[in-house]
């Protein structure tokens, strides 16, 4: 839940990455996103180590949608991680940072023709194809550019993982991928194999996000393996790659128990060893972790500016950020844990609702949480905000987005600057009088 380097000293002050949160607030102001380097690296290395036990070795592609910036892409490249991008914008960010295109997986259920061309020209390692229209578009763009497109087909395996309805993707009634039922996936495979500029490398399936059980991941791998075996038996075609997506859950609450990565990889290893025809090579297994790499590395730091007791006695505490920097409570009823700097290890004595600053009743970060006595100007730290917070942030109410600062061993590195009012109007053009003609 907290970053690996988080600690509270004798005077109850919080430290992350060898720096006092209080000093970081003095330097950068609030709201402020902090990312702990040690936590990110430990999570990346865990995936790499676990996947290296497979034969052939697997590969992890970090899901950029969880959080991406040029510096993050640089860190991933340095760690030799793959990267999953879902838009021309994410691809641009990665390429600008010097990220190797061969280690990029281009995703998305709607890719425009120009995004497909951009990915092909950049020579990304893989395109994950999501629909029949897209398969034709990839074929025609690849033919136009005189290249062969390395493609995985996104399969909808019919797995209903236990997670919030809005972040489930594996069930048949989904906008993503080709359903296994009714021969839809089979038709897509046939079509991909017929396309002359498409090289079908294998399958992909992502079943959802923030999944806390192990079984759905194993089930997913088994489903892709079963489909592969059917194709091998009927047509002699066998995949090089099986990509089982992301979705490993993290600890938002102390009682959350994330799935055991090593156990999942070990079971998949058995399945593959058992399921690969004796005449074929075992497919490479890919995973696409987003949240489980970056969520717990991140915290958001706010200043308490308002305290209000409403009729009925309930206490509201309002901070200088909210749904603009963390939309997840409003969108998914996501729940977070928080602490107050300088009181981090005090006993909770108050039940408060932490509201944001945006003009929206639903802009509540945490409902009825227990905190020590909260005072105006206190620094409130919300944990596990590294994933899908900055990346889903908005400028609602024309509030500038907070900066992102990486911390490590007593050093702070500005990764994304705080937006200025100038930045907010950057794309605006001034009003010009409209000639009015009476009608
Ligand atoms: N691969 C694919 C194809 C995906 O669609 C996703 C997430 C991932 C990998 C990474 O999943 P992760 O390991 O982060 O769970 N905004 C939502 C989450 C949406 C996830 C969308 N796809 C949230 O804030 O919970």
Short mmCIF file of C-alpha atoms and ligand atoms in Angstrom, two decimals:
data_model
loop_
_atom_site.label_atom_id
_atom_site.label_comp_id
_atom_site.label_asym_id
_atom_site.label_seq_id
_atom_site.Cartn_x
_atom_site.Cartn_y
_atom_site.Cartn_z
CA UNK A 1 0.00 0.00 0.00
CA UNK A 2 2.76 2.47 0.92
CA UNK A 3 5.94 2.89 -1.15
CA UNK A 4 8.75 0.51 -0.14
CA UNK A 5 10.85 3.35 1.26
CA UNK A 6 8.03 4.96 3.25
CA UNK A 7 8.79 5.54 6.90
CA UNK A 8 7.70 7.68 9.80
CA UNK A 9 10.38 9.12 12.09
CA UNK A 10 10.36 9.83 15.86
CA UNK A 11 8.74 13.20 15.29
CA UNK A 12 5.93 11.52 13.28
CA UNK A 13 7.15 12.95 9.98
CA UNK A 14 6.88 11.00 6.77
CA UNK A 15 9.82 10.09 4.58
CA UNK A 16 9.75 8.63 1.05
CA UNK A 17 12.81 7.86 -1.05
CA UNK A 18 15.04 9.21 1.72
CA UNK A 19 13.34 12.62 1.66
CA UNK A 20 11.02 14.31 4.10
CA UNK A 21 7.58 14.84 2.58
CA UNK A 22 7.54 18.20 4.32
CA UNK A 23 10.66 19.34 2.45
CA UNK A 24 9.21 18.18 -0.85
CA UNK A 25 6.05 20.16 -0.15
CA UNK A 26 8.17 23.24 0.63
CA UNK A 27 9.98 22.82 -2.70
CA UNK A 28 7.15 21.81 -5.05
CA UNK A 29 3.92 22.88 -3.30
CA UNK A 30 0.67 20.89 -3.27
CA UNK A 31 -1.07 19.00 -4.74
CA UNK A 32 1.95 16.92 -5.58
CA UNK A 33 2.39 13.42 -6.97
CA UNK A 34 5.44 11.55 -5.65
CA UNK A 35 6.84 8.36 -7.18
CA UNK A 36 9.31 6.15 -5.33
CA UNK A 37 12.03 4.83 -7.65
CA UNK A 38 12.95 1.86 -5.44
CA UNK A 39 9.35 0.58 -5.49
CA UNK A 40 9.08 0.84 -9.28
CA UNK A 41 12.39 -0.95 -9.82
CA UNK A 42 11.57 -3.73 -7.36
CA UNK A 43 8.23 -4.41 -9.13
CA UNK A 44 9.80 -4.35 -12.60
CA UNK A 45 12.55 -6.71 -11.53
CA UNK A 46 10.07 -9.06 -9.93
CA UNK A 47 8.22 -9.44 -13.25
CA UNK A 48 11.46 -9.88 -15.15
CA UNK A 49 12.79 -12.43 -12.73
CA UNK A 50 9.53 -14.41 -12.66
CA UNK A 51 9.20 -14.44 -16.46
CA UNK A 52 12.84 -15.40 -16.96
CA UNK A 53 12.06 -18.78 -15.39
CA UNK A 54 9.94 -19.70 -18.42
CA UNK A 55 11.30 -21.58 -21.39
CA UNK A 56 11.60 -19.67 -23.68
CA UNK A 57 11.88 -16.65 -21.33
CA UNK A 58 8.76 -14.50 -21.15
CA UNK A 59 8.65 -10.74 -21.49
CA UNK A 60 6.83 -8.01 -19.57
CA UNK A 61 5.38 -4.99 -21.38
CA UNK A 62 4.53 -2.20 -18.95
CA UNK A 63 1.06 -0.78 -19.70
CA UNK A 64 1.73 2.90 -20.34
CA UNK A 65 -1.90 3.83 -19.72
CA UNK A 66 -1.25 3.42 -15.97
CA UNK A 67 1.29 6.25 -16.07
CA UNK A 68 3.56 7.39 -18.86
CA UNK A 69 5.91 10.29 -19.36
CA UNK A 70 9.18 10.66 -21.23
CA UNK A 71 11.14 9.99 -18.05
CA UNK A 72 9.09 6.88 -17.31
CA UNK A 73 9.73 5.60 -20.85
CA UNK A 74 13.45 6.26 -20.31
CA UNK A 75 13.42 4.30 -17.05
CA UNK A 76 11.64 1.38 -18.75
CA UNK A 77 14.14 1.35 -21.59
CA UNK A 78 17.00 1.34 -19.11
CA UNK A 79 15.40 -1.63 -17.36
CA UNK A 80 14.83 -3.39 -20.70
CA UNK A 81 11.09 -3.59 -20.14
CA UNK A 82 8.69 -3.78 -23.04
CA UNK A 83 5.99 -1.12 -23.33
CA UNK A 84 2.31 -1.40 -24.20
CA UNK A 85 0.93 1.78 -25.80
CA UNK A 86 -2.66 2.46 -26.81
CA UNK A 87 -2.50 5.62 -28.84
CA UNK A 88 -0.38 7.70 -31.16
CA UNK A 89 0.25 9.98 -28.18
CA UNK A 90 1.66 7.22 -26.00
CA UNK A 91 3.73 5.97 -28.94
CA UNK A 92 5.05 9.48 -29.57
CA UNK A 93 6.01 9.86 -25.90
CA UNK A 94 7.94 6.58 -25.96
CA UNK A 95 9.73 7.25 -29.24
CA UNK A 96 10.63 10.77 -28.18
CA UNK A 97 12.24 9.30 -25.07
CA UNK A 98 14.34 7.01 -27.27
CA UNK A 99 12.43 3.85 -26.41
CA UNK A 100 13.20 0.88 -28.72
CA UNK A 101 10.26 0.41 -31.11
CA UNK A 102 10.89 -3.33 -31.29
CA UNK A 103 9.85 -3.58 -27.62
CA UNK A 104 6.59 -1.73 -28.15
CA UNK A 105 3.19 -3.42 -28.29
CA UNK A 106 0.55 -1.21 -29.94
CA UNK A 107 -2.91 -1.76 -28.45
CA UNK A 108 -6.33 -0.17 -28.53
CA UNK A 109 -9.80 -1.16 -29.69
CA UNK A 110 -9.91 1.81 -32.07
CA UNK A 111 -6.73 2.67 -33.90
CA UNK A 112 -7.07 5.26 -36.62
CA UNK A 113 -5.55 4.65 -40.01
CA UNK A 114 -2.88 7.25 -39.29
CA UNK A 115 -2.03 5.63 -35.94
CA UNK A 116 -1.64 2.27 -37.69
CA UNK A 117 0.63 3.86 -40.28
CA UNK A 118 2.62 5.63 -37.54
CA UNK A 119 3.15 2.35 -35.66
CA UNK A 120 4.15 0.47 -38.82
CA UNK A 121 6.54 3.19 -39.95
CA UNK A 122 8.10 3.29 -36.49
CA UNK A 123 8.50 -0.51 -36.74
CA UNK A 124 6.84 -1.35 -33.44
CA UNK A 125 7.37 -4.95 -32.38
CA UNK A 126 3.69 -5.94 -32.23
CA UNK A 127 0.25 -4.66 -33.10
CA UNK A 128 -2.64 -6.15 -31.17
CA UNK A 129 -5.59 -6.29 -33.52
CA UNK A 130 -9.04 -5.81 -32.04
CA UNK A 131 -11.61 -5.96 -34.87
CA UNK A 132 -12.23 -7.12 -38.46
CA UNK A 133 -12.15 -3.53 -39.73
CA UNK A 134 -8.79 -3.04 -38.10
CA UNK A 135 -7.40 -6.24 -39.55
CA UNK A 136 -8.24 -4.93 -43.02
CA UNK A 137 -6.81 -1.51 -42.20
CA UNK A 138 -3.56 -3.04 -40.95
CA UNK A 139 -3.32 -5.16 -44.11
CA UNK A 140 -3.92 -2.21 -46.42
CA UNK A 141 -1.57 0.18 -44.56
CA UNK A 142 1.17 -2.48 -44.42
CA UNK A 143 0.73 -3.13 -48.17
CA UNK A 144 0.88 0.61 -48.89
CA UNK A 145 4.08 0.97 -46.87
CA UNK A 146 5.57 -2.25 -48.23
CA UNK A 147 6.05 -3.83 -44.80
CA UNK A 148 4.78 -6.89 -42.95
CA UNK A 149 2.74 -6.13 -39.83
CA UNK A 150 3.58 -8.28 -36.77
CA UNK A 151 0.13 -8.98 -35.32
CA UNK A 152 -1.43 -10.57 -32.26
CA UNK A 153 -5.19 -11.04 -32.26
CA UNK A 154 -7.03 -9.90 -29.16
CA UNK A 155 -9.28 -12.71 -28.00
CA UNK A 156 -12.19 -12.24 -25.61
CA UNK A 157 -11.95 -15.44 -23.60
CA UNK A 158 -15.31 -15.31 -21.80
CA UNK A 159 -13.82 -14.99 -18.33
CA UNK A 160 -15.66 -12.88 -15.77
CA UNK A 161 -13.04 -11.78 -13.27
CA UNK A 162 -14.17 -10.40 -9.92
CA UNK A 163 -13.46 -6.73 -10.20
CA UNK A 164 -15.37 -3.50 -10.78
CA UNK A 165 -17.70 -3.82 -13.77
CA UNK A 166 -16.07 -0.83 -15.52
CA UNK A 167 -12.61 -2.43 -15.52
CA UNK A 168 -13.66 -5.97 -16.52
CA UNK A 169 -12.80 -6.84 -20.09
CA UNK A 170 -12.69 -10.63 -20.47
CA UNK A 171 -16.43 -11.39 -20.66
CA UNK A 172 -18.05 -11.97 -24.07
CA UNK A 173 -20.28 -8.90 -23.78
CA UNK A 174 -17.36 -6.51 -24.17
CA UNK A 175 -16.22 -3.98 -26.73
CA UNK A 176 -12.75 -5.55 -26.75
CA UNK A 177 -11.40 -8.27 -29.01
CA UNK A 178 -12.78 -11.25 -30.92
CA UNK A 179 -15.10 -13.49 -28.89
CA UNK A 180 -14.25 -17.17 -28.70
CA UNK A 181 -17.91 -18.10 -29.00
CA UNK A 182 -19.82 -18.35 -32.30
CA UNK A 183 -16.65 -18.86 -34.31
CA UNK A 184 -15.78 -15.14 -34.29
CA UNK A 185 -12.16 -15.64 -33.20
CA UNK A 186 -11.76 -18.46 -35.74
CA UNK A 187 -12.93 -16.17 -38.53
CA UNK A 188 -10.43 -13.52 -37.44
CA UNK A 189 -7.58 -16.05 -37.40
CA UNK A 190 -8.55 -17.29 -40.87
CA UNK A 191 -8.65 -13.72 -42.18
CA UNK A 192 -5.30 -12.82 -40.54
CA UNK A 193 -3.65 -15.89 -42.07
CA UNK A 194 -4.99 -14.93 -45.49
CA UNK A 195 -3.67 -11.35 -45.36
CA UNK A 196 -0.36 -11.19 -47.20
CA UNK A 197 1.06 -8.27 -45.22
CA UNK A 198 0.04 -9.58 -41.81
CA UNK A 199 2.22 -11.98 -39.91
CA UNK A 200 0.05 -13.60 -37.25
CA UNK A 201 2.37 -14.16 -34.28
CA UNK A 202 -0.16 -15.23 -31.68
CA UNK A 203 -2.95 -14.21 -29.33
CA UNK A 204 -3.60 -11.70 -26.62
CA UNK A 205 -6.28 -11.63 -23.94
CA UNK A 206 -6.65 -9.20 -21.05
CA UNK A 207 -9.36 -10.13 -18.57
CA UNK A 208 -9.62 -7.00 -16.45
CA UNK A 209 -7.85 -4.92 -13.88
CA UNK A 210 -7.29 -4.96 -10.10
CA UNK A 211 -7.87 -8.72 -9.98
CA UNK A 212 -6.93 -10.23 -6.65
CA UNK A 213 -7.26 -13.99 -7.44
CA UNK A 214 -4.76 -16.13 -9.25
CA UNK A 215 -7.21 -18.48 -10.96
CA UNK A 216 -8.48 -16.12 -13.72
CA UNK A 217 -4.91 -15.61 -15.01
CA UNK A 218 -4.33 -19.36 -15.25
CA UNK A 219 -7.72 -19.83 -16.86
CA UNK A 220 -6.86 -17.13 -19.39
CA UNK A 221 -3.57 -18.79 -20.36
CA UNK A 222 -5.33 -22.16 -20.62
CA UNK A 223 -8.00 -20.68 -22.90
CA UNK A 224 -5.41 -19.21 -25.28
CA UNK A 225 -3.51 -22.48 -25.24
CA UNK A 226 -6.68 -24.47 -26.03
CA UNK A 227 -7.42 -22.20 -28.98
CA UNK A 228 -3.84 -22.65 -30.21
CA UNK A 229 -4.12 -26.43 -29.97
CA UNK A 230 -7.35 -26.42 -31.96
CA UNK A 231 -5.62 -24.46 -34.70
CA UNK A 232 -2.61 -26.69 -34.65
CA UNK A 233 -4.77 -29.80 -34.94
CA UNK A 234 -7.02 -28.45 -37.68
CA UNK A 235 -4.63 -26.33 -39.75
CA UNK A 236 -1.13 -26.99 -38.43
CA UNK A 237 -0.77 -23.35 -37.30
CA UNK A 238 0.89 -22.75 -33.90
CA UNK A 239 1.55 -19.36 -32.16
CA UNK A 240 4.94 -17.90 -31.29
CA UNK A 241 3.47 -15.66 -28.60
CA UNK A 242 0.71 -15.83 -26.01
CA UNK A 243 0.10 -12.52 -24.29
CA UNK A 244 -2.03 -12.83 -21.16
CA UNK A 245 -2.40 -9.08 -20.57
CA UNK A 246 -2.21 -7.24 -17.27
CA UNK A 247 -4.58 -6.90 -14.35
CA UNK A 248 -2.67 -7.98 -11.26
CA UNK A 249 -4.29 -6.27 -8.29
CA UNK A 250 -2.46 -4.23 -5.65
CA UNK A 251 -3.03 -3.29 -2.01
CA UNK A 252 -5.27 -0.25 -1.82
CA UNK A 253 -6.40 -1.40 1.63
CA UNK A 254 -4.32 -3.20 4.27
CA UNK A 255 -6.49 -6.34 3.92
CA UNK A 256 -6.06 -6.62 0.11
CA UNK A 257 -4.04 -9.70 -0.89
CA UNK A 258 -2.52 -9.37 -4.37
CA UNK A 259 -2.10 -12.54 -6.45
CA UNK A 260 1.24 -14.34 -6.22
CA UNK A 261 3.10 -13.64 -9.45
CA UNK A 262 5.60 -16.49 -9.05
CA UNK A 263 2.85 -19.02 -8.47
CA UNK A 264 0.93 -17.81 -11.53
CA UNK A 265 4.02 -17.97 -13.76
CA UNK A 266 4.89 -21.42 -12.44
CA UNK A 267 1.43 -22.78 -13.21
CA UNK A 268 1.49 -21.24 -16.68
CA UNK A 269 4.86 -22.86 -17.23
CA UNK A 270 3.31 -26.28 -16.46
CA UNK A 271 0.34 -25.63 -18.73
CA UNK A 272 2.60 -24.67 -21.61
CA UNK A 273 4.92 -27.61 -21.13
CA UNK A 274 1.88 -29.92 -21.15
CA UNK A 275 -0.01 -28.17 -23.95
CA UNK A 276 2.73 -27.64 -26.56
CA UNK A 277 2.66 -30.26 -29.35
CA UNK A 278 5.88 -32.28 -29.37
CA UNK A 279 6.78 -31.01 -32.84
CA UNK A 280 6.43 -27.31 -31.91
CA UNK A 281 8.32 -24.78 -29.80
CA UNK A 282 6.57 -23.54 -26.67
CA UNK A 283 5.16 -20.03 -27.24
CA UNK A 284 6.73 -17.04 -25.50
CA UNK A 285 4.54 -15.72 -22.70
CA UNK A 286 4.01 -11.96 -22.48
CA UNK A 287 2.44 -10.02 -19.63
CA UNK A 288 1.34 -6.39 -19.52
CA UNK A 289 1.42 -5.15 -15.94
CA UNK A 290 0.49 -1.52 -15.36
CA UNK A 291 -0.98 -0.92 -11.94
CA UNK A 292 1.13 -3.57 -10.20
CA UNK A 293 4.32 -1.79 -11.30
CA UNK A 294 3.48 1.80 -10.48
CA UNK A 295 0.44 2.12 -8.16
CA UNK A 296 2.09 1.52 -4.80
CA UNK A 297 5.14 3.59 -5.77
CA UNK A 298 2.91 6.68 -5.87
CA UNK A 299 1.34 8.96 -3.30
CA UNK A 300 -0.53 12.22 -3.71
CA UNK A 301 0.15 15.03 -1.27
CA UNK A 302 -2.53 17.64 -0.54
CA UNK A 303 -3.01 20.55 1.80
CA UNK A 304 -6.11 20.68 3.99
CA UNK A 305 -7.79 24.02 3.43
CA UNK A 306 -11.32 23.67 4.78
CA UNK A 307 -13.07 21.86 7.65
CA UNK A 308 -16.81 21.87 7.83
CA UNK A 309 -19.36 20.21 10.08
CA UNK A 310 -22.65 19.73 8.28
CA UNK A 311 -26.09 19.53 9.92
CA UNK A 312 -26.29 16.02 11.38
CA UNK A 313 -22.74 16.29 12.70
CA UNK A 314 -20.70 14.80 9.86
CA UNK A 315 -17.25 16.33 9.28
CA UNK A 316 -15.94 17.29 5.86
CA UNK A 317 -12.32 18.11 5.27
CA UNK A 318 -11.54 19.68 1.89
CA UNK A 319 -8.17 19.68 0.15
CA UNK A 320 -6.55 21.59 -2.70
CA UNK A 321 -6.96 18.75 -5.23
CA UNK A 322 -9.56 16.09 -5.94
CA UNK A 323 -11.24 14.56 -8.99
CA UNK A 324 -8.98 16.48 -11.38
CA UNK A 325 -5.96 14.53 -10.10
CA UNK A 326 -7.81 11.39 -8.96
CA UNK A 327 -11.02 10.50 -10.80
CA UNK A 328 -11.05 6.90 -9.51
CA UNK A 329 -13.29 7.36 -6.45
CA UNK A 330 -15.93 9.11 -8.60
CA UNK A 331 -15.60 6.65 -11.49
CA UNK A 332 -15.19 3.29 -9.73
CA UNK A 333 -16.01 4.00 -6.05
CA UNK A 334 -12.30 3.33 -5.51
CA UNK A 335 -11.23 3.48 -1.87
CA UNK A 336 -7.92 4.82 -0.61
CA UNK A 337 -5.98 5.04 2.63
CA UNK A 338 -4.46 8.29 3.80
CA UNK A 339 -2.36 9.72 6.62
CA UNK A 340 -1.44 13.16 7.89
CA UNK A 341 2.19 14.23 7.91
CA UNK A 342 3.50 14.93 11.44
CA UNK A 343 0.65 12.80 12.82
CA UNK A 344 1.25 9.73 10.67
CA UNK A 345 1.38 7.29 13.57
CA UNK A 346 -1.14 9.00 15.87
CA UNK A 347 -4.27 7.15 16.80
CA UNK A 348 -7.31 7.99 14.68
CA UNK A 349 -9.83 9.98 16.67
CA UNK A 350 -12.07 11.43 13.97
CA UNK A 351 -14.27 10.14 11.21
CA UNK A 352 -14.11 12.51 8.27
CA UNK A 353 -15.02 12.67 4.61
CA UNK A 354 -12.24 14.09 2.47
CA UNK A 355 -13.65 16.22 -0.33
CA UNK A 356 -11.91 17.78 -3.28
CA UNK A 357 -11.97 21.33 -4.63
CA UNK A 358 -13.90 20.68 -7.85
CA UNK A 359 -17.44 21.93 -8.45
CA UNK A 360 -19.07 18.55 -8.29
CA UNK A 361 -20.88 16.88 -5.39
CA UNK A 362 -19.24 13.58 -6.35
CA UNK A 363 -15.77 15.06 -5.90
CA UNK A 364 -15.04 13.11 -2.74
CA UNK A 365 -11.66 11.41 -2.38
CA UNK A 366 -12.45 9.33 0.70
CA UNK A 367 -15.73 8.76 2.49
CA UNK A 368 -15.87 8.44 6.28
CA UNK A 369 -12.27 7.52 6.99
CA UNK A 370 -10.63 7.50 10.40
CA UNK A 371 -7.89 10.08 10.89
CA UNK A 372 -6.09 11.75 13.79
CA UNK A 373 -7.37 15.28 14.53
CA UNK A 374 -7.15 17.19 11.25
CA UNK A 375 -6.13 20.84 11.30
CA UNK A 376 -6.18 23.50 8.61
CA UNK A 377 -2.91 23.52 6.63
CA UNK A 378 -2.18 19.90 7.51
CA UNK A 379 -0.49 17.85 4.79
CA UNK A 380 -2.63 14.89 3.77
CA UNK A 381 -0.95 11.99 1.95
CA UNK A 382 -3.08 9.54 -0.04
CA UNK A 383 -1.43 6.17 -0.76
CA UNK A 384 -1.27 3.94 -3.83
CA UNK A 385 -2.07 6.69 -6.33
CA UNK A 386 0.72 5.93 -8.83
CA UNK A 387 -1.53 4.19 -11.38
CA UNK A 388 -4.40 5.76 -13.32
CA UNK A 389 -4.24 9.00 -11.36
CA UNK A 390 -1.93 11.29 -13.31
CA UNK A 391 -2.78 9.44 -16.52
CA UNK A 392 -6.50 10.09 -16.04
CA UNK A 393 -6.08 13.62 -14.67
CA UNK A 394 -8.00 16.47 -16.25
CA UNK A 395 -8.10 20.24 -16.26
CA UNK A 396 -11.72 20.35 -15.10
CA UNK A 397 -12.51 23.79 -13.67
CA UNK A 398 -9.32 24.91 -15.41
CA UNK A 399 -7.20 23.72 -12.52
CA UNK A 400 -3.58 23.04 -13.55
CA UNK A 401 -2.40 19.45 -13.15
CA UNK A 402 0.08 18.82 -10.30
CA UNK A 403 3.74 17.95 -10.91
CA UNK A 404 5.16 14.42 -10.72
CA UNK A 405 8.38 14.08 -8.76
CA UNK A 406 10.48 10.92 -8.56
CA UNK A 407 12.30 10.38 -5.28
CA UNK A 408 15.26 8.13 -4.62
CA UNK A 409 17.95 7.95 -1.96
CA UNK A 410 17.56 11.52 -0.83
CA UNK A 411 17.34 12.98 -4.35
CA UNK A 412 14.27 14.41 -6.06
CA UNK A 413 13.84 14.49 -9.83
CA UNK A 414 11.12 16.52 -11.49
CA UNK A 415 9.46 14.19 -14.02
CA UNK A 416 6.51 16.34 -15.02
CA UNK A 417 6.31 20.02 -14.17
CA UNK A 418 3.28 21.62 -12.54
CA UNK A 419 1.08 23.14 -15.22
CA UNK A 420 0.88 26.90 -15.27
CA UNK A 421 -2.11 29.09 -16.16
CA UNK A 422 -0.24 29.73 -19.43
CA UNK A 423 -0.24 25.99 -20.12
CA UNK A 424 -3.99 25.95 -19.62
CA UNK A 425 -4.61 28.47 -22.39
CA UNK A 426 -1.84 27.11 -24.61
CA UNK A 427 -4.20 25.65 -27.21
CA UNK A 428 -6.80 28.45 -26.89
CA UNK A 429 -7.14 30.98 -29.67
CA UNK A 430 -8.48 34.46 -28.86
CA UNK A 431 -12.03 35.45 -29.61
CA UNK A 432 -12.48 37.22 -32.87
CA UNK A 433 -15.67 39.16 -33.55
CA UNK A 434 -18.07 37.13 -35.65
CA UNK A 435 -19.64 39.09 -38.50
CA UNK A 436 -23.34 39.11 -37.73
CA UNK A 437 -25.84 39.27 -40.50
CA UNK A 438 -29.51 39.67 -39.76
CA UNK A 439 -31.52 36.67 -41.02
N1 LIG B 1 -3.21 -4.66 -21.05
C1 LIG B 1 -4.39 -4.26 -21.55
C2 LIG B 1 -4.79 -4.70 -22.89
C3 LIG B 1 -5.20 -3.41 -20.81
O1 LIG B 1 -6.36 -3.03 -21.29
C4 LIG B 1 -4.78 -2.99 -19.52
C5 LIG B 1 -5.59 -2.09 -18.73
C6 LIG B 1 -3.54 -3.43 -19.06
C7 LIG B 1 -2.78 -4.28 -19.85
C8 LIG B 1 -2.98 -3.03 -17.72
O2 LIG B 1 -3.78 -3.46 -16.67
P1 LIG B 1 -3.29 -3.29 -15.15
O3 LIG B 1 -2.12 -4.20 -14.96
O4 LIG B 1 -2.93 -1.88 -14.96
O5 LIG B 1 -4.46 -3.70 -14.36
N2 LIG B 1 -8.61 3.15 -15.34
C9 LIG B 1 -8.89 1.92 -14.63
C10 LIG B 1 -8.10 0.76 -15.16
C11 LIG B 1 -8.35 0.52 -16.63
C12 LIG B 1 -7.47 -0.58 -17.13
C13 LIG B 1 -7.54 -0.64 -18.61
N3 LIG B 1 -6.70 -1.62 -19.17
C14 LIG B 1 -8.60 2.13 -13.16
O6 LIG B 1 -8.23 3.23 -12.79
O7 LIG B 1 -8.78 1.23 -12.36
#
